[in-house]
mmCIF file of C-alpha atoms in Angstrom:
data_model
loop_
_atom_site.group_PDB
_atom_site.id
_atom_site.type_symbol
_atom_site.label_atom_id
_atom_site.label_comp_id
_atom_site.label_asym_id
_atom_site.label_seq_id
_atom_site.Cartn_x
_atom_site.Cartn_y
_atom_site.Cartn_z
ATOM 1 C CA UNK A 167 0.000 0.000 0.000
ATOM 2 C CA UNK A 168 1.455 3.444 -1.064
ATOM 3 C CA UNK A 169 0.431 7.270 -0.201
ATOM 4 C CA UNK A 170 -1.571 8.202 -3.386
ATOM 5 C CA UNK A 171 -4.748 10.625 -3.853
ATOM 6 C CA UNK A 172 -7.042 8.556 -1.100
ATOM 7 C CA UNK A 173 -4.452 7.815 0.869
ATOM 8 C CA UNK A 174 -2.493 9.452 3.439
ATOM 9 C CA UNK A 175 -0.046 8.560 6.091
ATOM 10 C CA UNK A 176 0.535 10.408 9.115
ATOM 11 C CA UNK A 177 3.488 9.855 12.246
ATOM 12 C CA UNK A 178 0.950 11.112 15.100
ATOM 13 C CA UNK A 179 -2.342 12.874 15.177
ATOM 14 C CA UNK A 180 -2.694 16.785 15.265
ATOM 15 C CA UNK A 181 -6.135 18.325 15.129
ATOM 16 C CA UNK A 182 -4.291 19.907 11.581
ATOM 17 C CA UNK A 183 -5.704 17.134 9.990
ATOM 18 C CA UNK A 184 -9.342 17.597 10.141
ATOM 19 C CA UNK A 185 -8.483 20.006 7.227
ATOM 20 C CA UNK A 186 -7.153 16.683 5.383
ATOM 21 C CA UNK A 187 -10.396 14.760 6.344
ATOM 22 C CA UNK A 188 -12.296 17.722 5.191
ATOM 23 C CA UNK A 189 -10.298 17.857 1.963
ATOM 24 C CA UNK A 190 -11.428 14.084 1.310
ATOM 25 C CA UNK A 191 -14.547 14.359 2.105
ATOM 26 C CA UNK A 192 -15.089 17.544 -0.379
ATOM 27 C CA UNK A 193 -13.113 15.181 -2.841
ATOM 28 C CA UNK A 194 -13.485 11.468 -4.161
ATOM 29 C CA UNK A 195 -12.948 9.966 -0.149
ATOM 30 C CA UNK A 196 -9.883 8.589 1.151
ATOM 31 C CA UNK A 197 -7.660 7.023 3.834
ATOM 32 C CA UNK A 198 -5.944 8.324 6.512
ATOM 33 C CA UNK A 199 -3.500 6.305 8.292
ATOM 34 C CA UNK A 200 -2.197 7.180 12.167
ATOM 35 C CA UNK A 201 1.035 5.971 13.183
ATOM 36 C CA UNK A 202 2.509 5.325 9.995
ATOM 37 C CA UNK A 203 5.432 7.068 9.081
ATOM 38 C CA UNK A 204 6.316 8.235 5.285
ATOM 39 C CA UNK A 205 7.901 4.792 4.019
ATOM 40 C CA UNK A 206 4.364 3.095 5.242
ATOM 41 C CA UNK A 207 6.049 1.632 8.057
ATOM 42 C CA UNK A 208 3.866 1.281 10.986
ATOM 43 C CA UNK A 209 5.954 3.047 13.718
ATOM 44 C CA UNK A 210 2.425 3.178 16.379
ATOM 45 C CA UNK A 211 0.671 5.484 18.197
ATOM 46 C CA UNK A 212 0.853 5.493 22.535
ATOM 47 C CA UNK A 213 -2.611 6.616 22.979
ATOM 48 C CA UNK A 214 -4.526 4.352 20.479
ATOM 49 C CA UNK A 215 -7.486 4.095 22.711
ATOM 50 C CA UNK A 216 -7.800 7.380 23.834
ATOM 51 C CA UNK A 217 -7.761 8.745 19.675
ATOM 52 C CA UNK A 218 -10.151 6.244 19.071
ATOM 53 C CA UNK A 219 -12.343 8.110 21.140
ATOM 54 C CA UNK A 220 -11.365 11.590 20.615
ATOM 55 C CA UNK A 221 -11.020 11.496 17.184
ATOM 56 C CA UNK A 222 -14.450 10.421 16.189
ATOM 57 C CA UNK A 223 -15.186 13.279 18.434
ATOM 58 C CA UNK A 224 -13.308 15.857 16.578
ATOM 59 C CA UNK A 225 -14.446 14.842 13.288
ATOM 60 C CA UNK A 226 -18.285 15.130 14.078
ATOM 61 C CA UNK A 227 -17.636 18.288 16.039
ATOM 62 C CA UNK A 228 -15.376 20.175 13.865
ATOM 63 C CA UNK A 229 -16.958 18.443 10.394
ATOM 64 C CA UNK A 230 -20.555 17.857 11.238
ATOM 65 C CA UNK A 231 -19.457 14.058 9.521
ATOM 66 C CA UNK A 232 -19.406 10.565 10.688
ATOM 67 C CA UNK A 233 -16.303 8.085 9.576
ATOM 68 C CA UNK A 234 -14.941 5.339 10.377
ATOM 69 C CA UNK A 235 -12.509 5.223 12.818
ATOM 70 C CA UNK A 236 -10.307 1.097 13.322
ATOM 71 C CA UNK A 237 -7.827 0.592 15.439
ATOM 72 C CA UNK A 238 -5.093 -2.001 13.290
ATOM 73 C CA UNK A 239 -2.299 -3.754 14.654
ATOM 74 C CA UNK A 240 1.014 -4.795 13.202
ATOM 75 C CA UNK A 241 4.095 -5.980 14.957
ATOM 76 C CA UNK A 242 2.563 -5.445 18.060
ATOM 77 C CA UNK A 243 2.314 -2.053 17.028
ATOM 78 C CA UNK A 244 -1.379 0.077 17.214
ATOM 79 C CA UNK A 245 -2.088 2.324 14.660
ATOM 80 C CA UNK A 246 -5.398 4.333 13.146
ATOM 81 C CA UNK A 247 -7.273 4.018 9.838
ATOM 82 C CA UNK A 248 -9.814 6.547 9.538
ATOM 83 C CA UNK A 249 -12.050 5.936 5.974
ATOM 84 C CA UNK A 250 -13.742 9.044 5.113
ATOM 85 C CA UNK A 251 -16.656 8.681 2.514
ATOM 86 C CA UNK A 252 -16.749 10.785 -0.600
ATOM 87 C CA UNK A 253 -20.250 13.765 0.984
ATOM 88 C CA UNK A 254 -22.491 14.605 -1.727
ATOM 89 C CA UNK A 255 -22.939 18.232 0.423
ATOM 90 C CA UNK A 256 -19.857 20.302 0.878
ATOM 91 C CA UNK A 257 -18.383 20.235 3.923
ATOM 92 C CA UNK A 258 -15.844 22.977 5.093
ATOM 93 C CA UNK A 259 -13.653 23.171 8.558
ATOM 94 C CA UNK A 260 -14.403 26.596 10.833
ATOM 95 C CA UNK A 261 -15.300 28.396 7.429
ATOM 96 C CA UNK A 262 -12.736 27.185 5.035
ATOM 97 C CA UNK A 263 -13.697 24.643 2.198
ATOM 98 C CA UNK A 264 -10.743 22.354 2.074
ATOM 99 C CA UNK A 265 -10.362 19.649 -1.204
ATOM 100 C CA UNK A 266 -7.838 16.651 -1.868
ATOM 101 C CA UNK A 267 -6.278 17.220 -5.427
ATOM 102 C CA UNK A 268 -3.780 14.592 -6.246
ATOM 103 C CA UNK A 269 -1.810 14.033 -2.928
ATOM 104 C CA UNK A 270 -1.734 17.728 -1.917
ATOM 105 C CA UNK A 271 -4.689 19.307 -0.038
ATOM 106 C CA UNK A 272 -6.358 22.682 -1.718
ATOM 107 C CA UNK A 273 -8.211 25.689 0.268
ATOM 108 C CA UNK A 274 -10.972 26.538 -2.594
ATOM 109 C CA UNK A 275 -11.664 30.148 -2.832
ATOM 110 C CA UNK A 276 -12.995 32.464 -5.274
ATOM 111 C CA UNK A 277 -14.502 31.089 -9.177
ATOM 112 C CA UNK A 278 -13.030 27.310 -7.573
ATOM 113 C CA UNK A 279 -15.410 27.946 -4.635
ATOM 114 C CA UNK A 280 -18.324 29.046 -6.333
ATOM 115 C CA UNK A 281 -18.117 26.245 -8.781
ATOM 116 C CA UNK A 282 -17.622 22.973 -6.353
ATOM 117 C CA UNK A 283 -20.865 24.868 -4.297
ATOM 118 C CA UNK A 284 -22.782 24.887 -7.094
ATOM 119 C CA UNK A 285 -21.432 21.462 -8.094
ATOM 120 C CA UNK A 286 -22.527 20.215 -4.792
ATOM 121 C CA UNK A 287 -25.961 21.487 -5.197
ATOM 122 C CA UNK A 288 -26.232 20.151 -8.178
ATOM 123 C CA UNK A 289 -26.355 23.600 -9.963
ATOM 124 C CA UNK A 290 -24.286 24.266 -13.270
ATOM 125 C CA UNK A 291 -23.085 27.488 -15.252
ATOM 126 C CA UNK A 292 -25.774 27.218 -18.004
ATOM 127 C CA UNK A 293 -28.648 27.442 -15.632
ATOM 128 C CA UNK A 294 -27.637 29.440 -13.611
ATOM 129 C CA UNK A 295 -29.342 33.108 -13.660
ATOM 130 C CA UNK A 296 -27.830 36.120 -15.441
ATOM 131 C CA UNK A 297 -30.372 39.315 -14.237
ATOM 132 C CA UNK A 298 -28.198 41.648 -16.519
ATOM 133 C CA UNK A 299 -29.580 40.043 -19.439
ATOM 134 C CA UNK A 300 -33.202 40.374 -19.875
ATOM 135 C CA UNK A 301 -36.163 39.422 -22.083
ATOM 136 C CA UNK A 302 -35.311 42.884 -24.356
ATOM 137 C CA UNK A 303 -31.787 41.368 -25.442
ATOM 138 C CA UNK A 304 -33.566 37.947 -26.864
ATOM 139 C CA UNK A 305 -33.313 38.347 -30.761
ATOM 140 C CA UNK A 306 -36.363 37.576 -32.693
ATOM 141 C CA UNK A 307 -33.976 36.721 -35.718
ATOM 142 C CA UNK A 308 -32.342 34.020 -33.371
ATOM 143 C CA UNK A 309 -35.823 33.135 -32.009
ATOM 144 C CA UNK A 310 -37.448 32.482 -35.638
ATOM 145 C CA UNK A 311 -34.460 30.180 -36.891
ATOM 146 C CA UNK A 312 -34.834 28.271 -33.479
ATOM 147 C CA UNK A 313 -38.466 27.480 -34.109
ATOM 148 C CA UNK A 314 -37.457 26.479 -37.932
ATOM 149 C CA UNK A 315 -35.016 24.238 -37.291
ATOM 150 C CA UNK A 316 -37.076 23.042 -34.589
ATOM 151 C CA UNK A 317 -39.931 22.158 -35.948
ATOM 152 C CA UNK A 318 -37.654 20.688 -39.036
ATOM 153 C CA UNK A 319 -36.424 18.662 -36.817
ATOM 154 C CA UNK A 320 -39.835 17.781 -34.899
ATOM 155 C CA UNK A 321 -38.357 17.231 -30.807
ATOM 156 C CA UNK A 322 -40.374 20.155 -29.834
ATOM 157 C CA UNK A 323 -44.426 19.979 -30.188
ATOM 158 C CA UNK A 324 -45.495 22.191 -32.966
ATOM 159 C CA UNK A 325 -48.281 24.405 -30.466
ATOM 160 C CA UNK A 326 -44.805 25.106 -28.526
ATOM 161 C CA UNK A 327 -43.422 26.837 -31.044
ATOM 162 C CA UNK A 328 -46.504 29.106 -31.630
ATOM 163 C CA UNK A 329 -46.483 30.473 -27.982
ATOM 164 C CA UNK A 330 -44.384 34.220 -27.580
ATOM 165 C CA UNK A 331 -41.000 34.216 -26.751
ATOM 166 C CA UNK A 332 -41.361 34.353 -22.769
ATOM 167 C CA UNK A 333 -43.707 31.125 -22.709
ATOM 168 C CA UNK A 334 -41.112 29.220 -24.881
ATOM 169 C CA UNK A 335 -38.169 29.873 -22.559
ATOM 170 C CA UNK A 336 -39.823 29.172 -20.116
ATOM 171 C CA UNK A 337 -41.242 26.084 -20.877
ATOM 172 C CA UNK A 338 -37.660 25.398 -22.281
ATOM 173 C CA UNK A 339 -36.251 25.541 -18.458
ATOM 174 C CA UNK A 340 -34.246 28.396 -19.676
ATOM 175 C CA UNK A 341 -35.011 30.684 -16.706
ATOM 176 C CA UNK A 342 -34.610 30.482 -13.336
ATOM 177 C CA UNK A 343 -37.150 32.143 -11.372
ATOM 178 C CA UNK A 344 -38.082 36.196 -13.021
ATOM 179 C CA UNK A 345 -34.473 35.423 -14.896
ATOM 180 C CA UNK A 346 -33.280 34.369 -17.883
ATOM 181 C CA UNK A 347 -30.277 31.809 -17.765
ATOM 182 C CA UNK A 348 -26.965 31.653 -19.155
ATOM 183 C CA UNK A 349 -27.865 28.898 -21.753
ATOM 184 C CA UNK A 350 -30.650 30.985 -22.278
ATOM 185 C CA UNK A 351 -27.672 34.297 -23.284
ATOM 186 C CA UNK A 352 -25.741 32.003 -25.187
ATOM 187 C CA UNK A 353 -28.358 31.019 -27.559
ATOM 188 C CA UNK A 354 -30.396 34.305 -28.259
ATOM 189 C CA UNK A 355 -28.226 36.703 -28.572
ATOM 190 C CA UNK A 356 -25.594 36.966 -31.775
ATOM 191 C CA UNK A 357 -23.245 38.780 -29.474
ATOM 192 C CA UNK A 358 -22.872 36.777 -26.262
ATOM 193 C CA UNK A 359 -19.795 38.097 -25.686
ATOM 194 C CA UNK A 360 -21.238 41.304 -24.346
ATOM 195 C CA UNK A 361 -22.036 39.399 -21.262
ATOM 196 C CA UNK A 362 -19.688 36.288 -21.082
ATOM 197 C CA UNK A 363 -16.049 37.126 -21.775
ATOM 198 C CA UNK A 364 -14.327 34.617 -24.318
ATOM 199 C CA UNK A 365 -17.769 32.683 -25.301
ATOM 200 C CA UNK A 366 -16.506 32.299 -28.896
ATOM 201 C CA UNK A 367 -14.995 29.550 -30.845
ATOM 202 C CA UNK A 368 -11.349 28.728 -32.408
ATOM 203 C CA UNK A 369 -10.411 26.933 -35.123
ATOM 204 C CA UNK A 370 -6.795 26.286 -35.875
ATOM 205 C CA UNK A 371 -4.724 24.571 -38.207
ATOM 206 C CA UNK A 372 -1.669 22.973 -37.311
ATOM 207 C CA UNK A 373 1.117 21.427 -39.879
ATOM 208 C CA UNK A 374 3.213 19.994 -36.613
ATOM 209 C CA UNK A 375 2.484 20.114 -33.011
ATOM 210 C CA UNK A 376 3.901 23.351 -33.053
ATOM 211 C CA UNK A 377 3.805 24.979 -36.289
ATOM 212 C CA UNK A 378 -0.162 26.849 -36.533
ATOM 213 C CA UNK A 379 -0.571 27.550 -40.000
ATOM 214 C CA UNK A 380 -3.997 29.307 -39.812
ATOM 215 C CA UNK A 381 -6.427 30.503 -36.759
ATOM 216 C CA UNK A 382 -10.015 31.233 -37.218
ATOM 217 C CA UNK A 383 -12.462 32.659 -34.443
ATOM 218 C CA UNK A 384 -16.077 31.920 -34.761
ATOM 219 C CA UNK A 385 -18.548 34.479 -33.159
ATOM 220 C CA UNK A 386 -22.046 34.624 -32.314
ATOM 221 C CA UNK A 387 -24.942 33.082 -30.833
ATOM 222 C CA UNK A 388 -24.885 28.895 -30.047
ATOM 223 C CA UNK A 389 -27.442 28.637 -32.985
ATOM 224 C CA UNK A 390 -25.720 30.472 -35.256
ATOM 225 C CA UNK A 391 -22.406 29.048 -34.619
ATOM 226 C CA UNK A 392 -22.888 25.476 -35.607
ATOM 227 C CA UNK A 393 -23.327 26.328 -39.119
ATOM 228 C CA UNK A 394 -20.860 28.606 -39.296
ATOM 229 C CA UNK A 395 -18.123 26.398 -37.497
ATOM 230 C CA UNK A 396 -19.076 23.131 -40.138
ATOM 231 C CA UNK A 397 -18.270 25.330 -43.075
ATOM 232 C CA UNK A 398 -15.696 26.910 -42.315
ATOM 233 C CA UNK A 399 -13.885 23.696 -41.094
ATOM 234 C CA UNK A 400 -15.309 22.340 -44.317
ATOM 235 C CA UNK A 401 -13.632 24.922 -46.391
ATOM 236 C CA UNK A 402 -10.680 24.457 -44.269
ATOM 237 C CA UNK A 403 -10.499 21.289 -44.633
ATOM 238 C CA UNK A 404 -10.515 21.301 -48.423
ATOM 239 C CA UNK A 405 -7.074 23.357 -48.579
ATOM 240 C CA UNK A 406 -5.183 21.651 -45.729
ATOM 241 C CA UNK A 407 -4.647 18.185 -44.606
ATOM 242 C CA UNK A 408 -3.668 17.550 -41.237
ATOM 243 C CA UNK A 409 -5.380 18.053 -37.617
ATOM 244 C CA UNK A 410 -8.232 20.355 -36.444
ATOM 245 C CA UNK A 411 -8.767 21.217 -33.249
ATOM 246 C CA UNK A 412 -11.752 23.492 -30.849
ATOM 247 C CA UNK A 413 -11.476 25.323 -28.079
#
C-alpha cells in the first residue's frame, strides 16, 4: 500500500488534519492512516485508545461528519485508519472549504469555490441566472431560426413553437425564477460576448504540433455558430490536410 490521492499517512495525530479529512470528504474519499510514518512503516501510536475516542469526536464536532474510525495492529504495534466517505454536500472546517487534489490538499476560494458549491448542489453554469440580461436582449432573428429548425427537426411539439418568446423559454427551463439563464444568453443573442467574456470559438490549423498555419475565431450566438463552425472547417479542410482542433 502506497500514499496516493485517497491515501495518506501520518506519524501522530494533530487536530491539523481535520483540514485533510475535510479535503477528502469535499473530494473522491480517502484514507488516513495514524502511526505510519512516510515509508508506510507502521511506527504506532501510545494513545490508540484514547484517539479512538477523541477522534471520532473531533471529526463530528469540527466536520458535522461521521467516519470510520479502526484501530489495526502490526508488529505489536497500534495504529489508526480513519475511511472518510466521498459527501455529496460540501463540507468545510471553521469556514474554510478544504479539497484533496492529487496528494496535496487545496483551500478553494474564489470562481473554484463558487463552482464545487454549485457542483454540490447540483447547480451548473448554463442554468444558472444572469439578471443583466433580460427578455429585451432575446433576438427575434435568433428566435425564428430556433423554431425552424425546430420544428424541421420535430423534438419540440409544434403548439410550442406558436407560444411568444417568454412562454417558450420558459417552458424550455431556460429561466430560473423572473431570470433568464446563461444557456438561455448564449443562444439568443448573436453577441454573447457582451455578457460572457471569451464565449466564442477557435479553429486552428496545425502542420506539426507546433507549427499553426492558420487561426479562425467563430462568433455569435450557439445557434448560429454550428453552421458557421461546419463550413468553415469544411472549407478548411478542403485546402489543408492535417489536424483540427476546438477550443
Amino acid at each position: 500500500m502506497a500514499e496516493s490521492q485517497n491515501v495518506e499517512w501520518k506519524g501522530s495525530w494533530r487536530d491539523e488534519y481535520l483540514k485533510w479529512i475535510c479535503g477528502f470528504a469535499n473530494a473522491q474519499g480517502g484514507t488516513i492512516y495514524i502511526g505510519m510514518n512516510d515509508n508506510g512503516d507502521v511506527v504506532g501510536v501510545s494513545d490508540s485508545k484514547k484517539l479512538l475516542e477523541d477522534i471520532p469526536n473531533k471529526i463530528t464536532q469540527s466536520l458535522g461528519i461521521v467516519v470510520d474510525v479502526n484501530l489495526l495492529s502490526k508488529d505489536g504495534k497500534d495504529y489508526i485508519e480513519i475511511n472518510i466517505p466521498e459527501y455529496s454536500t460540501s463540507i468545510s472546517y471553521k469556514g474554510v472549504y478544504h479539497y484533496r487534489s492529487g496528494s496535496t490538499k487545496q483551500v478553494l476560494t474564489g470562481p473554484a469555490l463558487e463552482s464545487f458549491l454549485n457542483g454540490k448542489r447540483g447547480v451548473t453554469w448554463d442554468n444558472m441566472p444572469i439578471p443583466a440580461f433580460t427578455m429585451a436582449d432575446v433576438e427575434e432573428p435568433i428566435i425564428s431560426r430556433f423554431k425552424e429548425l425546430a420544428a424541421k427537426k420535430g423534438r419540440i411539439e409544434s403548439s410550442l413553437l406558436e407560444e411568444p418568446k417568454e412562454v417558450l423559454l420558459e417552458k424550455l427551463h431556460l429561466m430560473s425564477g423572473r431570470y433568464l439563464t446563461n444557456a438561455a444568453m448564449m443562444l439568443f443573442t448573436k453577441d454573447p460576448e457582451k455578457w460572457q467574456l471569451g464565449a466564442y470559438v477557435k479553429i486552428g490549423y496545425f502542420e506539426t504540433d507546433a507549427d499553426l498555419m492558420y487561426q479562425d475565431e467563430v462568433h455569435g450566438s450557439l445557434i448560429e455558430l454550428v453552421d458557421r463552425i461546419v463550413e468553415l472547417v469544411y472549407l478548411k479542410s478542403k485546402r489543408y490536410y492535417g489536424q483540427i482542433y476546438f477550443s
